[in-house]
Each structure stands twice: as structure tokens, then as C-alpha cells.
mmCIF file of C-alpha atoms in Angstrom:
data_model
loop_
_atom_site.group_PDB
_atom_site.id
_atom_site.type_symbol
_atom_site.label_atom_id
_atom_site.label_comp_id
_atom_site.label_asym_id
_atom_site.label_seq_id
_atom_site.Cartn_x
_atom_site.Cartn_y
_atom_site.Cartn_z
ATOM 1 C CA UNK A 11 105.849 84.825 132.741
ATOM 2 C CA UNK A 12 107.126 81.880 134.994
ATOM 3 C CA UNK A 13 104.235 79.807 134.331
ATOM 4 C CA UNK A 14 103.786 80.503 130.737
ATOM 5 C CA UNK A 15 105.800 77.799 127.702
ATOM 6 C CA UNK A 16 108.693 79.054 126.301
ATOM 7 C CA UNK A 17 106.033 78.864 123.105
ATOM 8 C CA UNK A 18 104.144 81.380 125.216
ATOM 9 C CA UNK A 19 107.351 83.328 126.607
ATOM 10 C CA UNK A 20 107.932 84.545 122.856
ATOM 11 C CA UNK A 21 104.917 84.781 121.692
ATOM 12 C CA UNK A 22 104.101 87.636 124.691
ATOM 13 C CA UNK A 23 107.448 89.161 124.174
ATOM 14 C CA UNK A 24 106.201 89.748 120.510
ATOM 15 C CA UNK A 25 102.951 91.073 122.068
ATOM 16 C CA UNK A 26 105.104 93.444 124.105
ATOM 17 C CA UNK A 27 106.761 94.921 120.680
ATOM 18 C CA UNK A 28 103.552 95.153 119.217
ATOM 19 C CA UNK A 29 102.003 96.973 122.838
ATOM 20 C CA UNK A 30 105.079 100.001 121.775
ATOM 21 C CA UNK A 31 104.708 100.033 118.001
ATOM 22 C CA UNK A 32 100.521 100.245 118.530
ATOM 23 C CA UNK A 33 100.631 103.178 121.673
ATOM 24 C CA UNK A 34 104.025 104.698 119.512
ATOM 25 C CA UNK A 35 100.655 105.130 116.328
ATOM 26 C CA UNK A 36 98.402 106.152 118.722
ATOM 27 C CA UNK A 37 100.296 109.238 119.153
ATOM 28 C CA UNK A 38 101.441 110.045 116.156
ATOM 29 C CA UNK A 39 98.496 111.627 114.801
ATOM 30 C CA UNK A 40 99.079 114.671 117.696
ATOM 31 C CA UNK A 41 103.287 114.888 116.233
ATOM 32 C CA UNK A 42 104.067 116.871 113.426
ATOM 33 C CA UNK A 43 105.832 114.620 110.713
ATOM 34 C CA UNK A 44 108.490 116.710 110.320
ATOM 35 C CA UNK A 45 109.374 116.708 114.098
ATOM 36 C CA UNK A 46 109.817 112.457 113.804
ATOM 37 C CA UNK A 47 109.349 112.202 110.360
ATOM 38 C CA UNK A 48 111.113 108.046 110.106
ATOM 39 C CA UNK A 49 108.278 107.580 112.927
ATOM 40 C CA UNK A 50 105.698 108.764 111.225
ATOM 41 C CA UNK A 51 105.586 105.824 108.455
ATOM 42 C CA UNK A 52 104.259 103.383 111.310
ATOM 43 C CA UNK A 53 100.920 105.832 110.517
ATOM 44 C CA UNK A 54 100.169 103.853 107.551
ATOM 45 C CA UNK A 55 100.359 100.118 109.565
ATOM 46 C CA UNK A 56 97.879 101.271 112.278
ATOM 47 C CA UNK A 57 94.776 99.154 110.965
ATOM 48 C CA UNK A 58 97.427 96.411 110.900
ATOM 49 C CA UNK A 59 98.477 96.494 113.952
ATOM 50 C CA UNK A 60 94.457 96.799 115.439
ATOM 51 C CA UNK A 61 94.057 93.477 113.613
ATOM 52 C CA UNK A 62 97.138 91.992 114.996
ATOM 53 C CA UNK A 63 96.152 92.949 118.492
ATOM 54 C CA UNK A 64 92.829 91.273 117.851
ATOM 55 C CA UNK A 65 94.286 87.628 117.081
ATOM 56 C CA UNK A 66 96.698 88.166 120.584
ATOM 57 C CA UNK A 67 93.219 88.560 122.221
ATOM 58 C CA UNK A 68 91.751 85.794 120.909
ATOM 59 C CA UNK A 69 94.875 83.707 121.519
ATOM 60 C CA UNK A 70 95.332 84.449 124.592
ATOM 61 C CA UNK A 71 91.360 84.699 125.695
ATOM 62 C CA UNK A 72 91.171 80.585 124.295
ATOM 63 C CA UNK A 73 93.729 80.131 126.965
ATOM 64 C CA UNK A 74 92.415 82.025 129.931
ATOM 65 C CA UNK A 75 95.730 83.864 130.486
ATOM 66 C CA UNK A 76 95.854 87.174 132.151
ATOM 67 C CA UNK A 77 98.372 88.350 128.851
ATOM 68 C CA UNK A 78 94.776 89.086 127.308
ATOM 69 C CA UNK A 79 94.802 92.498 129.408
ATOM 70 C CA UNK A 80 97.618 93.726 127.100
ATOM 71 C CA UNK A 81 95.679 93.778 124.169
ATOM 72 C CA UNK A 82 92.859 94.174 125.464
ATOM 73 C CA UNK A 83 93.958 97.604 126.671
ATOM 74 C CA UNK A 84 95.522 98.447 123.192
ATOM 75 C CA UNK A 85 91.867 97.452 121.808
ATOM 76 C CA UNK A 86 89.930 99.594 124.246
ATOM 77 C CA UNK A 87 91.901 102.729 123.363
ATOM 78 C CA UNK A 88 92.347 101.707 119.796
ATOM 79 C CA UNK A 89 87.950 102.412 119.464
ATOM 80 C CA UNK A 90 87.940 105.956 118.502
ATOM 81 C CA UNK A 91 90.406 104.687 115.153
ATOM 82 C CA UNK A 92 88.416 101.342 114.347
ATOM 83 C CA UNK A 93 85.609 103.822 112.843
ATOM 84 C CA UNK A 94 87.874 105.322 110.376
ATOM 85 C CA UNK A 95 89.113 101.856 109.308
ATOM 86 C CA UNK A 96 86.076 100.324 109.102
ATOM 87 C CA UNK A 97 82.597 101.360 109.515
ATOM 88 C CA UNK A 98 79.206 99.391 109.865
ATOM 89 C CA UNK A 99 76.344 99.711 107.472
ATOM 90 C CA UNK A 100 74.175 102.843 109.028
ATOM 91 C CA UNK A 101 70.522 103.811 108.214
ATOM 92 C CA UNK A 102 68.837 103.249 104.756
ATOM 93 C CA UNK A 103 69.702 106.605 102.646
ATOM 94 C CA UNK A 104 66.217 108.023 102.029
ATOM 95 C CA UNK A 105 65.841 110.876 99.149
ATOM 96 C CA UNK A 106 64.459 114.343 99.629
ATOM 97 C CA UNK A 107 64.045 117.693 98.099
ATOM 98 C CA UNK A 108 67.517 119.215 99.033
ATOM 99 C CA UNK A 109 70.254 116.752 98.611
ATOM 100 C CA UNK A 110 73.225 117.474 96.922
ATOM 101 C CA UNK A 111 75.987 114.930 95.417
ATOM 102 C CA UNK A 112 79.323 115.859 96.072
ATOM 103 C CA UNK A 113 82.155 113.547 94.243
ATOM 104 C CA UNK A 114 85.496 113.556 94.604
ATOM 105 C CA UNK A 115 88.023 111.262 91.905
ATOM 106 C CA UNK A 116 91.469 111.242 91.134
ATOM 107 C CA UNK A 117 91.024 109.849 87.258
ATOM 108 C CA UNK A 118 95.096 108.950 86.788
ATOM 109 C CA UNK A 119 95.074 111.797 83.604
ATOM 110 C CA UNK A 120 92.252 109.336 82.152
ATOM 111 C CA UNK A 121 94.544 106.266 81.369
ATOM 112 C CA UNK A 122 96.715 108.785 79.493
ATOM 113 C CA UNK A 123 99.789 106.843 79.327
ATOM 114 C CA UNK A 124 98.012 103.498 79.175
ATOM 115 C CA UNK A 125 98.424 101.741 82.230
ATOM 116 C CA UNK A 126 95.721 99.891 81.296
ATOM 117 C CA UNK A 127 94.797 98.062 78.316
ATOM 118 C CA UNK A 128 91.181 99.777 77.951
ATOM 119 C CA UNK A 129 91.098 102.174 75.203
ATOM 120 C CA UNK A 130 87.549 103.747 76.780
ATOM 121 C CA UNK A 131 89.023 104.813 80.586
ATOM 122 C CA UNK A 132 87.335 108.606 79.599
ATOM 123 C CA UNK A 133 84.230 107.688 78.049
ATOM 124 C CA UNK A 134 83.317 104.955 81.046
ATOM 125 C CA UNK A 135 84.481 107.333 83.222
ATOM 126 C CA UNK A 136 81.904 110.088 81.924
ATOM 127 C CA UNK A 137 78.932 107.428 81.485
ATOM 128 C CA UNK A 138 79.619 106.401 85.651
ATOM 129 C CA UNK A 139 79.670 110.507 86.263
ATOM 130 C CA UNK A 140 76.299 111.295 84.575
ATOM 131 C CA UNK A 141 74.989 107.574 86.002
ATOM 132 C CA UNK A 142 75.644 109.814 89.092
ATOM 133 C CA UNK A 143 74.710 112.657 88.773
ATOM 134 C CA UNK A 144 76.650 115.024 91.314
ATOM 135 C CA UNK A 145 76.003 118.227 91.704
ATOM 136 C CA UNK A 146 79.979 118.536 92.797
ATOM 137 C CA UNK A 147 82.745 116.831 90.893
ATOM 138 C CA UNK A 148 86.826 117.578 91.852
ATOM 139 C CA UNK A 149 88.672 116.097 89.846
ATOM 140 C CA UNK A 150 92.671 115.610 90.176
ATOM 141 C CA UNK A 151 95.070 114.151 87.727
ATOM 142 C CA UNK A 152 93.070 115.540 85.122
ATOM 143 C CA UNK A 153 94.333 116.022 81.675
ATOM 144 C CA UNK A 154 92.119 117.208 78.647
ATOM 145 C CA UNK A 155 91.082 113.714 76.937
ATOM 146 C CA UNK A 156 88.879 113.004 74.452
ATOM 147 C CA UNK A 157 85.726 111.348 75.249
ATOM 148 C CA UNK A 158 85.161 112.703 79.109
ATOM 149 C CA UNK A 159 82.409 115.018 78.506
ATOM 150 C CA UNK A 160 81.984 117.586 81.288
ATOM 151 C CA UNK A 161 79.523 120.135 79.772
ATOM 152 C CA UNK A 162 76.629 118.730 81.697
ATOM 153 C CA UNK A 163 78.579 120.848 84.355
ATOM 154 C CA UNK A 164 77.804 124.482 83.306
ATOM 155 C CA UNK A 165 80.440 125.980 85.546
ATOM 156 C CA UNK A 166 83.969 124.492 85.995
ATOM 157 C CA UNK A 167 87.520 125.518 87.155
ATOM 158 C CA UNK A 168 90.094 123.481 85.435
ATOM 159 C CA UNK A 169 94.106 124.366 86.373
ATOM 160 C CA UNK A 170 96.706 123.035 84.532
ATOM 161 C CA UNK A 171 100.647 122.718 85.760
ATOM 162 C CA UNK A 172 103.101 123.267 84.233
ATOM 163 C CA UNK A 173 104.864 120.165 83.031
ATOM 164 C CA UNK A 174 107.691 119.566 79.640
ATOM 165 C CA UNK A 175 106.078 116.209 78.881
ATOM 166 C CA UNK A 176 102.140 116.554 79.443
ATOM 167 C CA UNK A 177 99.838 119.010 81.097
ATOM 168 C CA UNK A 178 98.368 117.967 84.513
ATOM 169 C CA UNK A 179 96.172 119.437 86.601
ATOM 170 C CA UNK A 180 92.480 119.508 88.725
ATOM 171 C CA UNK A 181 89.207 120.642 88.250
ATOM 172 C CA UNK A 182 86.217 121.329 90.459
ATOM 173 C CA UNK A 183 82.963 120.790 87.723
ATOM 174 C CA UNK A 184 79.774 122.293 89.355
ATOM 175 C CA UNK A 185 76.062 122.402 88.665
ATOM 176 C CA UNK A 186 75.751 125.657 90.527
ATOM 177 C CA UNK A 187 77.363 128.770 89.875
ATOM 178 C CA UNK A 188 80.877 129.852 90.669
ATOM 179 C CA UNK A 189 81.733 133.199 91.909
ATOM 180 C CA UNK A 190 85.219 133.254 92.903
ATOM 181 C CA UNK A 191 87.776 130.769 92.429
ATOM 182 C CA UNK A 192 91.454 130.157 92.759
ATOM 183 C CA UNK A 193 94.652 128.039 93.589
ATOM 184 C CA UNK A 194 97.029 127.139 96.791
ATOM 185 C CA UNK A 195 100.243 126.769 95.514
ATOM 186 C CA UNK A 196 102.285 123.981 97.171
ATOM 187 C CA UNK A 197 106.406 124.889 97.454
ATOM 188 C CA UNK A 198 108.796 122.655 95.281
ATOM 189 C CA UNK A 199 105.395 120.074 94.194
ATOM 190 C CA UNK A 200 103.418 119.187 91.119
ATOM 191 C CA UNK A 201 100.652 118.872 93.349
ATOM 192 C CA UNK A 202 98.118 121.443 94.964
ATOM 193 C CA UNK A 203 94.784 122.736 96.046
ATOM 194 C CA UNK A 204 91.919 124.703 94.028
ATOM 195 C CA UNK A 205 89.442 126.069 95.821
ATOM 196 C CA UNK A 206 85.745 127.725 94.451
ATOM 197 C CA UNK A 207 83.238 129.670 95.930
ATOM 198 C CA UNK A 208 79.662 128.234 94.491
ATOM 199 C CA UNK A 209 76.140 129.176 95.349
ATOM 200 C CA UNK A 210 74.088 126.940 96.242
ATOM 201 C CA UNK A 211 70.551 128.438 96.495
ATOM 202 C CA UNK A 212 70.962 131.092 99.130
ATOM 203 C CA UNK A 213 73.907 129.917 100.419
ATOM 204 C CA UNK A 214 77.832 130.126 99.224
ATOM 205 C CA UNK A 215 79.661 127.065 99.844
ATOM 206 C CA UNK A 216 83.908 127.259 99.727
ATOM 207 C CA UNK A 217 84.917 123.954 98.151
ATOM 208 C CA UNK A 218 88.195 122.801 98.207
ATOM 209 C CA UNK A 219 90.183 119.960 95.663
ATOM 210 C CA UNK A 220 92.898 118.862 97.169
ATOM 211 C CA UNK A 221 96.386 116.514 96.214
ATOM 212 C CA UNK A 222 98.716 116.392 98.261
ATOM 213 C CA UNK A 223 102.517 114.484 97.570
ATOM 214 C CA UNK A 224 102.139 110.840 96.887
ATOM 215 C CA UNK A 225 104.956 108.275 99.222
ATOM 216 C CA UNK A 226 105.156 106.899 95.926
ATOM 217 C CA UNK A 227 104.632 103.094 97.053
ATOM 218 C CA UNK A 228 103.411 100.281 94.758
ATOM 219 C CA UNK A 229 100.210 99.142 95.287
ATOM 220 C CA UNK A 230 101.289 95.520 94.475
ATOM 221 C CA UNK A 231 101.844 93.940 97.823
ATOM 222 C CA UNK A 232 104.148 91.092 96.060
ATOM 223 C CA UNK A 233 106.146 93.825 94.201
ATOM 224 C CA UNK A 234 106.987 96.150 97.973
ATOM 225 C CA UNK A 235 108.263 92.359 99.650
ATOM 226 C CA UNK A 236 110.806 91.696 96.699
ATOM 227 C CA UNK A 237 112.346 95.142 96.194
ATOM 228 C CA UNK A 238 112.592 94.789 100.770
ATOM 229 C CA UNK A 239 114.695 91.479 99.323
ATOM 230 C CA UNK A 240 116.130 92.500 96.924
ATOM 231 C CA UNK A 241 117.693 96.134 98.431
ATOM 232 C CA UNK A 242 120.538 95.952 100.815
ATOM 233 C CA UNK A 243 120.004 98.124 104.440
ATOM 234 C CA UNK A 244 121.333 101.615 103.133
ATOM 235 C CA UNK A 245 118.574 101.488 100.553
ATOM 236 C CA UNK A 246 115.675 100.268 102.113
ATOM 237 C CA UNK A 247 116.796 103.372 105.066
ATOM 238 C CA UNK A 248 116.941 105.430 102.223
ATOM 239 C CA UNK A 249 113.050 103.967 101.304
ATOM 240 C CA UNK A 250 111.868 105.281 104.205
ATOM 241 C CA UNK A 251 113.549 108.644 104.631
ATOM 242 C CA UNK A 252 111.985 109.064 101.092
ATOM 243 C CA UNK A 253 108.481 108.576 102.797
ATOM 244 C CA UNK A 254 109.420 110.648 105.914
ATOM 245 C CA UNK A 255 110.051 112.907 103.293
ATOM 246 C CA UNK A 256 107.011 113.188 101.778
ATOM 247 C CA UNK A 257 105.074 113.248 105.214
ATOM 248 C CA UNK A 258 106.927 116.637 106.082
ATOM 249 C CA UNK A 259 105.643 117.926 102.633
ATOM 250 C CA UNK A 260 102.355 116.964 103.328
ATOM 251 C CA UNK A 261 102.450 118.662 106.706
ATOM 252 C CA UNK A 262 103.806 121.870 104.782
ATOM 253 C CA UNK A 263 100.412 121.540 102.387
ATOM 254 C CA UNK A 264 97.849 120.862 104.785
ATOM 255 C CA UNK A 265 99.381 123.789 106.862
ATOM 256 C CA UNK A 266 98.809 126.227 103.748
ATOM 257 C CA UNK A 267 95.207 124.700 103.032
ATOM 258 C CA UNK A 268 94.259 125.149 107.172
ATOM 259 C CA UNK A 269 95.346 129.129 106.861
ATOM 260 C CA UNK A 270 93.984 129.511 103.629
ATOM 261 C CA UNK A 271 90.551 128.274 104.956
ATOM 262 C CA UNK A 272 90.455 129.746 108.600
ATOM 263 C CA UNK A 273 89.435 133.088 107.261
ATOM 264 C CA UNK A 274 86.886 131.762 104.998
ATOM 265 C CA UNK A 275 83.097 133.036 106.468
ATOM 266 C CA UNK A 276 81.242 130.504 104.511
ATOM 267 C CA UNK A 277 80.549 126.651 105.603
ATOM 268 C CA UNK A 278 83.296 124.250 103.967
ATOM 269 C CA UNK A 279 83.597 120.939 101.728
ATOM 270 C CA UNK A 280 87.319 119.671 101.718
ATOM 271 C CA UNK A 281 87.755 117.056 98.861
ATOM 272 C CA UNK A 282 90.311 115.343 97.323
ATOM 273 C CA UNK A 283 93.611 112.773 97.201
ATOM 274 C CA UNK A 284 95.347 113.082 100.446
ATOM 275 C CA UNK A 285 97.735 110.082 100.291
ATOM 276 C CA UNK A 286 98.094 109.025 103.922
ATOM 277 C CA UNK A 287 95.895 107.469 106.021
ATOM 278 C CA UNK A 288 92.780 108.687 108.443
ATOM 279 C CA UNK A 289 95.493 107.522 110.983
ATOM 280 C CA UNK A 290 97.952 110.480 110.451
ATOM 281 C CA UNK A 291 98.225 114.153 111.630
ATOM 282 C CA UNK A 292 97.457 115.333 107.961
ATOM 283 C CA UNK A 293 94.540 114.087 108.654
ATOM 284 C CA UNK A 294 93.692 115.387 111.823
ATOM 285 C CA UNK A 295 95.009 118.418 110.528
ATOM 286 C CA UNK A 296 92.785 119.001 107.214
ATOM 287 C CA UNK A 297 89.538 117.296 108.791
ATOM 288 C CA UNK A 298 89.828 120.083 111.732
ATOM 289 C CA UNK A 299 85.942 119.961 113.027
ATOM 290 C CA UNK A 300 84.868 119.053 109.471
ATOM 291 C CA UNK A 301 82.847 115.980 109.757
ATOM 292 C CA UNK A 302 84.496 112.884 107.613
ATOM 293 C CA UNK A 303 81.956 111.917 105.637
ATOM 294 C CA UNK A 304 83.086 108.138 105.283
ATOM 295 C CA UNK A 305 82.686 108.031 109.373
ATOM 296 C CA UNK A 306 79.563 109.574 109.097
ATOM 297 C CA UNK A 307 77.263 107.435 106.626
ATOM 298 C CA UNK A 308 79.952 104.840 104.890
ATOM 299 C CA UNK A 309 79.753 101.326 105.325
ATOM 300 C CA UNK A 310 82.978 98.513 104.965
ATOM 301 C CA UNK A 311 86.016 99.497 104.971
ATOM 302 C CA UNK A 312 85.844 102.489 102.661
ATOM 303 C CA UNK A 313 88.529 101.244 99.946
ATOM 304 C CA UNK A 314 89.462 104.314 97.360
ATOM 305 C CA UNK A 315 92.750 102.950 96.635
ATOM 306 C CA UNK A 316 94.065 100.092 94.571
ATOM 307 C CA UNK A 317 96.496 98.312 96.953
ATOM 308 C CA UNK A 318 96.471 94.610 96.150
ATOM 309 C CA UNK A 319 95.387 92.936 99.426
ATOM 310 C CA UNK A 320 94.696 96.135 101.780
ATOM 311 C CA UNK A 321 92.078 98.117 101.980
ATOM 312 C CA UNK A 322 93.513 101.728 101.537
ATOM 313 C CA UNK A 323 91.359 104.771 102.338
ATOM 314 C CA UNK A 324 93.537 108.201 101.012
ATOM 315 C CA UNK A 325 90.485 109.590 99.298
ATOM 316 C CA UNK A 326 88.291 111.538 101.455
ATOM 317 C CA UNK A 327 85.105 113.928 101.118
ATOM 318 C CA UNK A 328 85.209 116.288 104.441
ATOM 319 C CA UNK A 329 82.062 118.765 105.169
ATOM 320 C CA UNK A 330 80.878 121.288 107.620
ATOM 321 C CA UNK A 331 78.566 120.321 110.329
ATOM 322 C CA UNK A 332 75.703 122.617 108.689
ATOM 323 C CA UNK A 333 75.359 119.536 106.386
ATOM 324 C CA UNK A 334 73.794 116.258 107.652
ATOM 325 C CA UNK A 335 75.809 113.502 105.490
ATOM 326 C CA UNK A 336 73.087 111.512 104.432
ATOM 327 C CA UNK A 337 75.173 108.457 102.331
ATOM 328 C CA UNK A 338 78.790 107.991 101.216
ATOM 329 C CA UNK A 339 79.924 105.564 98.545
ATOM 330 C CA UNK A 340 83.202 104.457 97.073
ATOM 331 C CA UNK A 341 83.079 102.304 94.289
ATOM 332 C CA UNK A 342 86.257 99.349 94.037
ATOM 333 C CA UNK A 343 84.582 97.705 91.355
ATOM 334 C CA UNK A 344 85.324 101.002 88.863
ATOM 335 C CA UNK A 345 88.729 99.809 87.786
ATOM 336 C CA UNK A 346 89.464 103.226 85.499
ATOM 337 C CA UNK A 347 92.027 104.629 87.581
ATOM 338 C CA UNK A 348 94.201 103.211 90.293
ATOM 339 C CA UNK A 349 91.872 105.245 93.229
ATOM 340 C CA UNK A 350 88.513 104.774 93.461
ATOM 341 C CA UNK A 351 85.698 106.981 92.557
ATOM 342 C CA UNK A 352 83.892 108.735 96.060
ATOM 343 C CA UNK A 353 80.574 110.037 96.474
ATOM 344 C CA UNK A 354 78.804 112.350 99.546
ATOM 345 C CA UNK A 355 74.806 113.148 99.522
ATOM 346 C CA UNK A 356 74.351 116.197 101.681
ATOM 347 C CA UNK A 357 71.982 118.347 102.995
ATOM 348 C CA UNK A 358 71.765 120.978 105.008
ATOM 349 C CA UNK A 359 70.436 120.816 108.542
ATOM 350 C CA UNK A 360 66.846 121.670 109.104
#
């Protein structure tokens, strides 16, 4: 420290915060959210933080100071998270006689209440499902609208809340047949889980279609800085307890979709909305020994959410390691809804 600028003096003290903030994330995918629930929020700035350590590196490699250890270090254990942030192109997806589509999209109740100024949300949003063909298709946010035509799906399971303004629910739409079907009710939420039994074939597959609660946070970057302006301290604390809120809920949901599921005897597909990152014990939770299919044969960073100038990944297709996961696409040029749509090509292990 003696020999360093007072330029450099601040600059590693700020490298120091960001050391305890990055090894403080590391850990809190193991810690329940409701245990340190204000904590828990730094979750979501992980990927931030990984690039942040990077350009201390670099700054610090250009000078040949020893300071480059620090983030070095916080790179070298950061590895086994980069993949779920980002994930280089894999092998070339080749077709064959067995693969099966699996598609997960929240559809924001088909432009319902117009958030955006296209009057054909449902009917492009049909034309891009049958472009696609899936075999699979869990929906949430879905509302009955005219022009989404899902009867090239001749077995569906469509659940409706209850709501005094507009009916809201999910649906799991599948080419194969369904023999069993039902719904994990989540305490004191709009949201929830369906899950279906389908046969495939010879073989019964349990999939699940999942939303958990939504932080409620704007995806317009410029629009979270003001209201940080614009609020005084009590309110912006009160911000944040509102998110550590919604992390203990989500810990609550995942905790009733992990017993609902650890009695189930036949191999698993876990789809759906989970609205925190791959960085958080919801995660960790709910993918279990499930294999994420984004880490397995995505490419780029993955983007299923709209968040203007971040790359958000809360949509996610989980499946058992009978199933080889072949491809994965997300699509952030279909601008229907405010999450992307999210595709999986499967099949099973020979």
C-alpha cells in the first residue's frame, strides 16, 4: 500500500469493498433468504460484480502490481457462476428420430392490457409457436385471447386464478397425452405451479410450470436510478425490504415445488418464470440435480428478460439427466411480451 498513489490507495480500497460484496454473493446461494433476506438482493448484482472484478484485473495486470491477486482470486472462484451468466457457443445441434421440443413462455396475458401498441401480440405469438413446433409448451400469464390458437396441442391443462378484474392463470399445452394433472398452491400469491404427468412413448414424464413472486422492479434501467433520486432513505430501505420480501416467498414456493416433486418416480422437466437469478438459492434449490438446460447447450448470455441494458436470465427450462439436452434457444428479438420466449430439444439417453 506504501508504494502505491493515493490514485491507487482508493482505487484498491474500492477493490477491497468489492473483494466482501463478491465472496458475501458467493455464499448466498447456500443461505436461505429468509434467514438474511436484505442480503440476499446482492444475488441479483453477482454477474456485475464478476465484470467489475475483471476491469480491477486488467487494471491492475497493465501495471504489474501484486493488487491483481485480489481479483484474481475472486475470478478463480467466481468459474463455476460465469457458465450460468454466460455460456459459449457448444456443438452444432444435429436432428434425429427422438427429439422432443420443450418451450417454456411467460406471454404477459397476451398484451391484454396493452402495454404495447401491437394489436396482433396473440396471433404472432401463435405463428412463432407453430414456426416451432414443440412438443411441450407452459405457458404462464396466460389469459384466454382471441387469436392464440392452441388446438394444434391435443391435450392441455389450463388453470385460471381467481382474480375481480381479469382471469389469470398457466397452461402446460402438450402433443402427447396427459394422464394426471394438477396444481401447487402458493400461500397468500397470485402465482403458482401446475404440474402434468404426459406419456411420452413408453415413458411418463412429470412436467412442471412454474411462477414464482415477481421483486416487482422496472426493467428500465433509467427509470430504477431516478426513483433511487428521487426517494428519500426510509423509502428506498423500504425498496429493498420489499424485495427481501419477495425472496422469502420464493423460498416458501420452491420449498413446496421440491416436496411436491421428491416423491415423484418418474424423470422430471421443471419449467417456467422464476424471477431471480441462476445466482440465488431458489435456484439451487429448484434445479436440485436437474441439469439447466441453458448451461448445458445455450450459447450468449441467455437473455429471457426485458431489462434495458442487462442481460437478465429468470426464465429457465430444467431436465433430468435421462435426457441429453441437445440445443437451447431464447429468442430477444420476439418483443410480444416483456420475457422472452425459451426453447429445449431433448432426448433421451441411448
Amino acid at each position: 500500500m506504501k508504494q502505491l498513489s493515493w490514485f491507487n490507495k482508493v482505487t484498491f480500497v474500492l477493490n477491497i469493498v468489492l473483494t466482501i460484496l463478491t465472496i458475501i454473493a458467493y455464499i448466498l446461494p447456500f443461505l436461505a433468504p429468509k434467514l438474511f433476506p436484505f442480503l440476499s438482493v446482492l444475488s441479483l448484482f453477482l454477474p456485475m460484480m464478476l465484470i467489475l472484478n475483471l476491469l480491477f484485473f486488467f487494471y491492475w495486470a497493465i501495471q504489474l502490481k501484486k493488487q491483481i491477486l485480489l481479483s484474481g482470486l475472486m475470478l478463480l472462484l467466481g468459474m463455476t457462476f460465469i457458465s450460468k451468466f454466460y455460456k459459449f457457443s457448444g456443438d452444432d445441434y444435429v436432428a434425429a428420430i427422438g427429439d422432443f421440443k420443450v418451450m417454456s413462455y411467460n406471454v404477459r396475458l397476451f398484451n391484454k392490457f396493452e402495454w404495447s401498441d401491437k394489436k396482433t401480440v396473440p396471433v404472432e405469438i401463435s405463428d412463432f409457436v407453430k414456426e416451432n413446433n414443440p412438443s411441450i409448451l407452459c405457458i404462464q400469464e396466460y389469459s384466454a385471447a382471441a387469436g392464440f390458437e392452441h388446438k394444434i396441442f391435443p391435450y392441455e391443462y389450463i388453470f385460471f386464478h381467481k382474480g375481480d378484474k381479469i382471469k389469470t392463470g398457466q397452461a402446460i399445452f402438450s402433443k402427447y397425452p396427459i394422464i394426471n394433472k394438477g396444481r401447487i398452491t402458493f400461500p397468500d400469491s397470485g402465482n403458482s405451479a401446475l404440474f402434468a404427468d404426459i406419456v411420452k412413448e413408453k415413458d411418463t414424464i412429470r412436467i412442471y410450470n412454474m411462477h414464482l413472486q415477481s421483486i416487482q422492479i422496472s426493467p428500465d434501467v433509467h427509470k430504477i436510478s431516478e426513483d433511487i433520486n428521487e426517494i428519500d432513505k426510509q423509502k428506498s430501505e423500504v425498496m429493498f425490504k420489499r424485495i427481501g420480501i419477495a425472496f422469502k416467498r420464493q423460498q416458501q414456493q420452491a420449498e413446496l415445488i421440491m416436496n411436491h416433486k421428491k416423491d415423484c418416480k418418474y424423470p422430471i422437466i421443471i419449467c417456467g418464470d422464476m424471477n431471480n437469478s441462476a445466482f440465488s438459492y431458489v435456484y439451487r434449490q429448484i434445479k436440485g440435480d436437474l441439469n439447466d438446460c441453458f448451461e448445458e447447450a445455450g450459447q450468449g448470455f441467455g437473455k429471457s428478460y426485458d431489462f434495458n441494458y442487462y442481460p437478465a436470465r429468470i426464465d429457465y427450462i430444467f431436465a433430468d439427466k435421462k435426457y441429453v439436452v441437445k440445443l437451447f434457444q431464447n429468442f430477444p428479438e420476439i418483443v410480444d411480451s416483456d420475457h422472452f420466449p425459451i426453447i429445449a430439444t431433448l432426448s433421451e439417453k441411448q
